[in-house]
Each structure stands twice: as structure tokens, then as C-alpha cells.
Short mmCIF file of C-alpha atoms and ligand atoms in Angstrom, two decimals:
data_model
loop_
_atom_site.label_atom_id
_atom_site.label_comp_id
_atom_site.label_asym_id
_atom_site.label_seq_id
_atom_site.Cartn_x
_atom_site.Cartn_y
_atom_site.Cartn_z
CA MET A 1 146.96 83.78 61.48
CA ASN A 2 145.49 83.04 58.14
CA SER A 3 147.94 85.09 56.22
CA PHE A 4 147.25 85.92 52.64
CA PHE A 5 150.87 85.20 51.87
CA SER A 6 150.31 81.57 52.36
CA LYS A 7 152.70 78.90 53.46
CA ILE A 8 153.69 78.17 49.90
CA TRP A 9 155.84 81.25 49.87
CA VAL A 10 157.32 80.52 53.25
CA LEU A 11 158.37 76.95 53.03
CA PHE A 12 157.03 74.89 50.22
CA VAL A 13 157.33 76.98 47.14
CA VAL A 14 154.80 75.78 44.67
CA ALA A 15 155.81 77.51 41.53
CA ILE A 16 153.99 76.71 38.37
CA ALA A 17 155.05 78.82 35.49
CA VAL A 18 152.25 79.73 33.18
CA GLN A 19 153.63 81.13 30.01
CA PRO A 20 151.79 81.88 26.81
CA MET A 21 151.39 78.71 24.81
CA TYR A 22 153.65 78.30 21.85
CA GLY A 23 152.33 77.27 18.49
CA GLN A 24 148.92 76.07 19.50
CA HIS A 25 147.51 79.50 20.36
CA LEU A 26 146.06 78.28 23.61
CA SER A 27 145.38 80.77 26.34
CA ALA A 28 146.69 80.29 29.89
CA GLN A 29 145.04 82.56 32.46
CA LYS A 30 145.44 82.76 36.19
CA LYS A 31 143.51 84.42 38.99
CA VAL A 32 144.67 84.89 42.58
CA LEU A 33 142.01 85.65 45.16
CA LYS A 34 140.87 85.01 48.69
CA LEU A 35 138.34 82.20 49.11
CA MET A 36 137.50 80.21 52.25
CA GLY A 37 139.71 82.63 54.14
CA SER A 38 142.75 81.47 52.17
CA ARG A 39 144.77 82.42 49.15
CA PHE A 40 143.52 80.59 46.05
CA GLU A 41 145.24 80.50 42.68
CA ILE A 42 143.17 79.22 39.81
CA THR A 43 144.75 78.59 36.41
CA ALA A 44 143.01 77.58 33.18
CA VAL A 45 144.54 76.57 29.85
CA ALA A 46 141.88 76.87 27.14
CA ASP A 47 141.25 77.51 23.46
CA ASN A 48 141.07 81.23 24.04
CA ASP A 49 140.98 83.92 26.74
CA THR A 50 137.20 84.02 26.96
CA LEU A 51 136.90 80.29 27.62
CA ALA A 52 139.78 80.32 30.08
CA TRP A 53 138.12 83.08 32.11
CA ALA A 54 134.73 81.39 31.94
CA ALA A 55 136.32 78.31 33.49
CA ILE A 56 138.13 80.28 36.18
CA ASN A 57 134.89 82.04 37.13
CA ALA A 58 133.02 78.74 37.26
CA GLY A 59 135.74 77.32 39.53
CA ILE A 60 135.45 80.33 41.85
CA ALA A 61 131.66 80.03 42.00
CA GLU A 62 131.97 76.36 42.92
CA VAL A 63 134.36 77.07 45.80
CA GLN A 64 132.03 79.80 47.10
CA ARG A 65 129.07 77.46 46.90
CA ILE A 66 130.91 74.85 48.97
CA GLU A 67 132.10 77.44 51.48
CA ASN A 68 128.47 78.39 52.14
CA ILE A 69 127.66 74.82 53.09
CA ILE A 70 130.68 73.85 55.18
CA SER A 71 131.61 77.09 56.92
CA SER A 72 131.50 76.87 60.72
CA TRP A 73 131.64 80.67 61.02
CA ASP A 74 128.56 81.39 58.99
CA PRO A 75 125.62 80.82 61.39
CA LYS A 76 123.37 80.16 58.40
CA SER A 77 125.42 77.25 57.05
CA GLN A 78 124.19 73.68 57.40
CA THR A 79 127.34 72.87 59.33
CA SER A 80 126.54 75.53 61.94
CA LYS A 81 123.07 74.08 62.27
CA ILE A 82 124.49 70.61 62.96
CA ASN A 83 126.70 72.15 65.64
CA ARG A 84 123.84 74.10 67.25
CA MET A 85 121.79 70.94 67.48
CA ALA A 86 124.55 68.91 69.16
CA GLY A 87 123.04 66.71 71.84
CA LEU A 88 119.55 67.80 70.82
CA ARG A 89 118.50 66.31 67.52
CA PRO A 90 119.61 65.12 64.07
CA VAL A 91 119.72 67.71 61.30
CA ALA A 92 118.74 66.88 57.73
CA VAL A 93 121.39 68.21 55.34
CA ASP A 94 122.17 68.19 51.62
CA ARG A 95 123.36 64.91 50.26
CA GLU A 96 126.67 66.58 49.46
CA LEU A 97 127.38 67.54 53.07
CA TYR A 98 126.17 64.17 54.32
CA ASP A 99 128.61 62.44 51.95
CA LEU A 100 131.48 64.68 53.06
CA VAL A 101 130.85 63.77 56.71
CA PHE A 102 130.63 60.12 55.69
CA ARG A 103 134.04 60.29 53.98
CA ALA A 104 135.52 62.18 56.93
CA LYS A 105 134.42 59.38 59.24
CA LYS A 106 136.01 56.86 56.89
CA ILE A 107 139.32 58.68 57.21
CA SER A 108 138.93 58.69 61.00
CA ARG A 109 138.57 54.92 60.90
CA LEU A 110 141.56 54.60 58.56
CA THR A 111 143.80 56.75 60.77
CA GLY A 112 142.69 55.30 64.09
CA GLY A 113 141.02 58.57 65.02
CA ALA A 114 144.02 60.84 64.30
CA PHE A 115 141.79 62.62 61.83
CA ASP A 116 138.56 63.67 63.48
CA ILE A 117 136.29 66.51 62.34
CA SER A 118 134.87 66.63 65.88
CA PHE A 119 138.26 68.07 66.97
CA ALA A 120 136.33 71.37 66.73
CA SER A 121 135.12 71.19 70.35
CA MET A 122 138.68 72.41 71.07
CA ASP A 123 137.89 75.69 69.27
CA ARG A 124 136.87 77.10 72.63
CA ILE A 125 140.29 76.39 74.09
CA TRP A 126 142.90 76.96 71.39
CA HIS A 127 143.12 80.15 69.37
CA PHE A 128 145.75 80.32 66.70
CA ASP A 129 145.30 83.97 65.92
CA GLY A 130 147.92 85.40 68.26
CA THR A 131 145.48 86.18 71.10
CA MET A 132 146.60 83.42 73.47
CA THR A 133 149.10 84.46 76.12
CA GLU A 134 149.37 81.34 78.25
CA MET A 135 148.71 77.63 78.17
CA PRO A 136 145.07 76.81 78.88
CA ALA A 137 144.19 75.10 82.16
CA PRO A 138 144.55 71.30 81.86
CA GLU A 139 141.01 70.72 83.23
CA LYS A 140 139.57 72.88 80.49
CA VAL A 141 141.54 71.01 77.84
CA ALA A 142 140.40 67.69 79.26
CA ALA A 143 136.73 68.74 79.36
CA ALA A 144 136.73 69.89 75.73
CA ARG A 145 138.75 66.86 74.64
CA ALA A 146 136.15 64.54 76.12
CA LYS A 147 133.74 65.81 73.44
CA ILE A 148 135.94 64.64 70.56
CA ASN A 149 134.78 61.34 69.16
CA TRP A 150 134.06 60.66 65.50
CA GLN A 151 132.01 57.64 66.52
CA ASN A 152 129.52 60.00 68.13
CA ILE A 153 128.84 61.62 64.77
CA ILE A 154 125.71 59.71 63.90
CA LEU A 155 124.67 59.45 60.26
CA ASP A 156 121.30 58.25 59.04
CA PRO A 157 121.36 57.34 55.36
CA ALA A 158 117.59 57.13 55.09
CA ASP A 159 116.97 60.85 55.47
CA HIS A 160 120.61 62.02 55.38
CA THR A 161 120.72 63.49 58.82
CA VAL A 162 123.79 64.25 60.89
CA PHE A 163 123.55 64.07 64.66
CA LEU A 164 126.24 65.02 67.15
CA LYS A 165 125.34 62.75 69.99
CA GLU A 166 126.65 64.83 72.89
CA LYS A 167 126.08 68.40 73.95
CA GLY A 168 129.21 70.47 73.43
CA MET A 169 130.32 68.49 70.39
CA LYS A 170 131.25 70.43 67.30
CA ILE A 171 132.51 69.58 63.83
CA GLY A 172 134.73 71.57 61.49
CA PHE A 173 136.07 70.94 58.00
CA GLY A 174 139.35 72.86 58.31
CA ALA A 175 141.42 69.83 57.39
CA ILE A 176 139.39 68.54 54.46
CA GLY A 177 137.24 71.39 53.12
CA LYS A 178 139.83 73.10 50.95
CA GLY A 179 140.79 69.76 49.45
CA TYR A 180 137.18 68.95 48.68
CA ALA A 181 136.65 72.38 47.15
CA ALA A 182 139.75 72.01 44.97
CA ASN A 183 138.53 68.61 43.73
CA ARG A 184 135.12 70.06 42.86
CA ALA A 185 136.42 73.21 41.18
CA LYS A 186 138.71 71.06 39.07
CA ALA A 187 135.87 68.73 38.07
CA ILE A 188 133.67 71.64 36.99
CA MET A 189 136.44 73.40 35.07
CA GLN A 190 137.73 70.27 33.37
CA ASN A 191 134.38 69.57 31.74
CA MET A 192 133.92 73.03 30.28
CA LYS A 193 134.08 73.92 26.62
CA GLY A 194 137.51 74.42 25.10
CA MET A 195 139.44 73.45 28.22
CA HIS A 196 142.83 71.77 27.95
CA GLY A 197 144.18 71.87 31.48
CA GLY A 198 144.56 73.78 34.67
CA VAL A 199 145.49 74.04 38.31
CA VAL A 200 143.46 74.79 41.39
CA ASN A 201 145.76 75.80 44.24
CA ALA A 202 143.92 76.29 47.51
CA SER A 203 146.80 77.81 49.48
CA GLY A 204 149.02 74.79 49.23
CA ASP A 205 146.33 72.22 48.49
CA LEU A 206 146.61 71.87 44.78
CA ILE A 207 145.48 69.72 41.90
CA THR A 208 146.51 69.78 38.25
CA TRP A 209 145.02 68.26 35.14
CA GLY A 210 145.56 68.12 31.40
CA LYS A 211 147.86 70.32 29.46
CA SER A 212 150.30 72.62 31.13
CA ALA A 213 151.59 75.82 29.62
CA ASP A 214 155.03 74.46 30.33
CA PRO A 215 156.50 71.85 27.94
CA ASN A 216 157.72 69.88 30.98
CA GLY A 217 154.16 69.51 32.21
CA TRP A 218 152.96 70.56 35.63
CA THR A 219 155.73 70.49 38.18
CA VAL A 220 155.91 71.59 41.79
CA LYS A 221 159.04 72.85 43.43
CA ILE A 222 159.75 71.81 46.99
CA ALA A 223 161.54 74.46 49.02
CA ASP A 224 164.45 73.57 51.26
CA PRO A 225 163.34 73.93 54.89
CA LYS A 226 166.93 74.57 55.95
CA GLU A 227 167.59 77.46 53.62
CA LYS A 228 165.06 80.11 52.83
CA GLY A 229 164.58 80.65 49.12
CA LYS A 230 166.47 77.50 48.13
CA VAL A 231 164.73 74.76 46.22
CA LEU A 232 165.26 71.23 47.42
CA GLY A 233 163.90 69.50 44.36
CA TRP A 234 160.85 69.14 42.22
CA LEU A 235 158.04 66.72 41.56
CA PRO A 236 156.09 66.06 38.40
CA VAL A 237 152.42 66.50 39.32
CA GLN A 238 150.58 65.74 36.11
CA ASP A 239 146.93 64.95 36.94
CA MET A 240 147.87 64.83 40.58
CA ALA A 241 147.09 66.49 43.84
CA ILE A 242 149.85 67.75 46.10
CA VAL A 243 148.92 69.08 49.50
CA THR A 244 151.07 70.61 52.21
CA SER A 245 150.07 71.14 55.81
CA GLY A 246 152.45 73.30 57.75
CA ASP A 247 152.79 74.77 61.20
CA TYR A 248 154.32 78.05 60.02
CA GLU A 249 151.09 79.82 59.25
CA ARG A 250 148.97 79.29 62.30
CA PHE A 251 150.48 78.33 65.62
CA VAL A 252 150.96 79.41 69.21
CA GLU A 253 154.22 79.56 71.12
CA PHE A 254 154.66 79.03 74.85
CA GLY A 255 158.07 78.94 76.47
CA GLY A 256 159.81 78.86 73.11
CA LYS A 257 157.90 75.75 72.04
CA ARG A 258 155.76 75.92 68.96
CA TYR A 259 152.31 74.32 68.82
CA ALA A 260 150.69 73.77 65.44
CA HIS A 261 147.02 74.43 64.69
CA ILE A 262 146.42 70.72 64.36
CA ILE A 263 144.96 69.04 67.41
CA ASP A 264 145.80 65.56 68.60
CA PRO A 265 142.35 64.13 69.40
CA ARG A 266 143.89 61.77 71.94
CA THR A 267 145.26 64.56 74.13
CA GLY A 268 143.40 67.74 73.14
CA TYR A 269 146.76 69.45 72.70
CA PRO A 270 148.26 70.73 69.46
CA THR A 271 150.72 68.41 67.77
CA THR A 272 154.45 68.94 68.07
CA GLY A 273 157.43 67.39 66.31
CA ILE A 274 156.53 67.98 62.68
CA LYS A 275 156.98 71.19 60.71
CA SER A 276 155.23 70.18 57.52
CA VAL A 277 153.70 67.25 55.71
CA THR A 278 153.27 67.02 51.95
CA ILE A 279 151.03 64.34 50.47
CA VAL A 280 150.96 63.41 46.79
CA CYS A 281 148.05 61.39 45.38
CA PRO A 282 145.36 61.81 42.72
CA ASP A 283 142.77 63.34 45.06
CA THR A 284 143.04 66.70 46.86
CA GLU A 285 140.47 65.85 49.52
CA LEU A 286 142.19 62.66 50.59
CA ALA A 287 145.60 64.35 50.43
CA ASP A 288 144.33 67.22 52.61
CA ALA A 289 142.93 64.88 55.23
CA LEU A 290 145.99 62.64 55.22
CA ALA A 291 148.42 65.55 55.57
CA THR A 292 146.63 66.53 58.77
CA SER A 293 146.51 62.91 59.93
CA VAL A 294 150.27 62.40 59.48
CA PHE A 295 150.86 65.49 61.63
CA VAL A 296 148.93 63.82 64.43
CA LEU A 297 150.36 60.34 63.94
CA GLY A 298 153.93 61.63 63.89
CA LYS A 299 156.84 60.66 61.66
CA LYS A 300 157.00 56.93 62.31
CA GLN A 301 153.32 56.00 62.38
CA GLY A 302 152.52 58.52 59.66
CA LEU A 303 155.03 56.95 57.27
CA GLU A 304 153.79 53.48 58.11
CA LEU A 305 150.26 54.49 57.18
CA VAL A 306 151.26 56.14 53.91
CA ASN A 307 153.53 53.27 52.90
CA LYS A 308 150.61 50.88 53.30
CA MET A 309 148.46 52.88 50.89
CA LYS A 310 148.92 52.39 47.17
CA GLY A 311 149.40 55.48 45.02
CA ILE A 312 149.89 57.81 47.97
CA GLU A 313 153.25 59.34 48.85
CA CYS A 314 154.47 61.79 51.42
CA LEU A 315 157.31 64.01 52.49
CA ILE A 316 157.72 65.06 56.11
CA VAL A 317 159.87 67.84 57.52
CA THR A 318 160.43 67.44 61.25
CA ASP A 319 160.97 70.23 63.77
CA ASP A 320 164.72 69.70 63.51
CA ASN A 321 164.59 69.99 59.70
CA ASP A 322 164.96 66.30 59.10
CA ILE A 323 163.39 65.30 55.78
CA VAL A 324 161.83 61.87 55.43
CA THR A 325 159.82 60.49 52.52
CA SER A 326 157.60 57.51 51.88
CA GLU A 327 159.08 54.54 50.01
CA ASN A 328 158.08 55.50 46.49
CA LEU A 329 158.27 59.26 46.45
CA LYS A 330 160.34 60.32 43.47
CA LEU A 331 161.66 63.73 44.28
CA ASN A 332 163.88 65.08 41.50
CA TYR A 333 166.96 66.97 42.57
CA TYR A 334 168.58 69.59 40.42
P1 LIG B 1 146.42 73.89 56.62
O1 LIG B 1 145.63 75.02 57.18
O2 LIG B 1 147.89 73.99 56.87
O3 LIG B 1 146.06 73.51 55.25
P2 LIG B 1 145.34 71.36 57.50
O4 LIG B 1 144.80 70.97 56.20
O5 LIG B 1 146.24 70.39 58.15
O6 LIG B 1 146.10 72.71 57.53
O7 LIG B 1 144.13 71.65 58.44
C1 LIG B 1 144.30 72.19 59.72
C2 LIG B 1 142.94 72.48 60.25
O8 LIG B 1 142.25 71.26 60.45
C3 LIG B 1 142.91 73.16 61.58
O9 LIG B 1 142.98 74.55 61.46
C4 LIG B 1 141.59 72.70 62.11
O10 LIG B 1 140.55 73.46 61.53
C5 LIG B 1 141.44 71.29 61.58
N1 LIG B 1 141.94 70.24 62.48
C6 LIG B 1 142.81 70.36 63.51
N2 LIG B 1 143.08 69.17 64.07
C7 LIG B 1 142.36 68.25 63.39
C8 LIG B 1 142.21 66.83 63.49
N3 LIG B 1 142.87 66.11 64.39
N4 LIG B 1 141.35 66.23 62.62
C9 LIG B 1 140.68 66.92 61.71
N5 LIG B 1 140.78 68.26 61.56
C10 LIG B 1 141.61 68.93 62.38
MG1 LIG B 2 144.52 68.98 55.77
#
């Protein structure tokens, strides 16, 4: 279920207080709306109300523009065209989409294939909307899984085409698209007239920049997974992205076991063992993709990967409410 009351209310409370600015007469405005099928919160701190709203509207337009390109549901999108032509022929796409696929493949390489946008061949098997009543047949899982392989996403830089080499392959940007959109909306808003700061929060994938309405700067509260409504601690997130992937929004349950909406490309089955992953780094797109990757890699390998990467931190909550963090994560406790 893609609930409008997103995960941030359920587990990771991301609370950014936007109060009227003192002294400087800046305006802080915020809009909550549904974009890309998710709850977005866009905040702008600007010279005045008019400029703040102009920035918010520009941010919204940018997210909608991106959604039109990367949506796998919209049959008119370039992504749908790539999928329809799987096994048939390469499809020439906008440079922007080509570059996104290029970066997605880079993350696949980095994560040893844990992250793979061609996971989407499993769409035919797993439905995380409450309609599944039993485990799918293993042969069906195996047949769809055989189509997952990021190395069969063929890119041609000369005419920026994308070709899915095998029939039945499919790509989807569910694990990177919101992060990319948040990056882009931020970039557009930041460069507008009279802007001082802001936040783009794509249902738990968020990025902040510049001046906050709060004298402490932008901070994000981390909810305690063990106790509903209790805050575990907080993180300063000035000019930072913080992204949480969780299994509490979309999942299926069989025999009391919960399966998250993230697929392990090695098995074709949803991942188990981790409840949520939070990544902190300067880039929402990378954070989004890595949060999903850590889910697949699991606690041990996921931490190893993050600890190897400079400037990237993470916090993992396991199924048994164990909390583990990367070496340099500085969570502040009250
Ligand atoms: P959230 O919806 O919690 O923000 P993520 O950012 O982790 O979740 O993205 C989950 C989505 O990513 C899934 O719904 C699916 O569209 C896609 N996905 C699932 N498994 C993988 C995978 N192994 N690699 C890349 N994308 C995936
Ligand atoms: Mg993700």
C-alpha cells in the first residue's frame, strides 16, 4: 500500500519545524501534496511569501516533469517504451533518462548487483497492495528472476539508446526515482530569486539546503522503533540528504512472516531481516539507491559497504528492533 500517511509518521519521524522567521522577515512556506504516488512535503524559506510560493511551485513542476519520464505505469513514458521493446530493439531516450540508467548501473556494480533496476520483471509475481493471498509458485519466481540482470541493460552513448537485451525484462525506478526527483527539485528551487533555504521531503527521502526557519538549523528526528511516538535521537542535516527505506508501508505477510517490497535480485524473493534503513549523505539519489541496497545486502554486508564509502552514513533497524549504525554516524540523544 502506498499510504498517504507515509512511513515517516509510522517509524522514522522526520519533523522539521518551520516557524516564522524572527528578525529577518523571511517567509517560510510549506506545501504537502501527492506526487509520484507518494506524500511530498516541500518547504521554501525566501525573502517573501510570493517568492517562497514561486519556488515551491517550480519544485512541484520539476517533480511532475520527472515523473512523466520515469513512470512505469504511464504507457506513454519513455520508460514504458524501453520495457515494451525488451528483447526487440534499443530505444532512443532523453539524455536525462539515459544518464539516470547509467548511474543506476553504476550503483549495481558498486553493490554487487544488490541494487538492480531490472528487478521489475518480478512485478508480475509480487504485489504489495494487499491482493496476494499465498506465496507464488517457486517455478514462477525462478522464471521471472532469470530476467533480472543489470548487465543486460545495454546503453549506447552515441545515440543514447537503452536496450533490454532479453524478452520479459523490465526496468523500474522505484528505488531511485524519488531521490533523483528530490535532488532536481532542490537544484531548481535553490537557484531561484530570493531563496534562502528549503527542504524537499519525498515521503522519507529528503534533502535540505541553506537557511532553516529554526535557529538550530535543519534537524531530523529519528523515532524509536521499540516505542511508538518516542524519539530516539536527532541528526543535524544541514545541506544533507537523509533517506529512509522501510518495510512498514508496503509488504506482504505469509505465515506470520513479513516480506518487504524490496526484491533480492539473487533469489527473486523479497528481503527479510531488516525493518528500515536510513542513509545520510549529500545526495538524495545516491542515498535512496543505497538504502534499498543495504536492505538487500543485509546488516553485515550493508554496513561493510557503507563504512567503505566516505561521507555516507547509515542506521539500520533489524526485524528484532536491533539498531546498528555505521562507524561515523553522529546521532544526538536527548
Ligand atoms: P521506499 O518505497 O520505502 O522509499 P525504496 O526506496 O527502498 O523504498 O524503494 C523500493 C522500491 O524499489 C520497490 O517498491 C521497487 O519499486 C524497487 N526495488 C525493489 N527491489 C529493488 C532492487 N533490488 N533494486 C532496485 N530497485 C528495487
Ligand atoms: Mg530507495
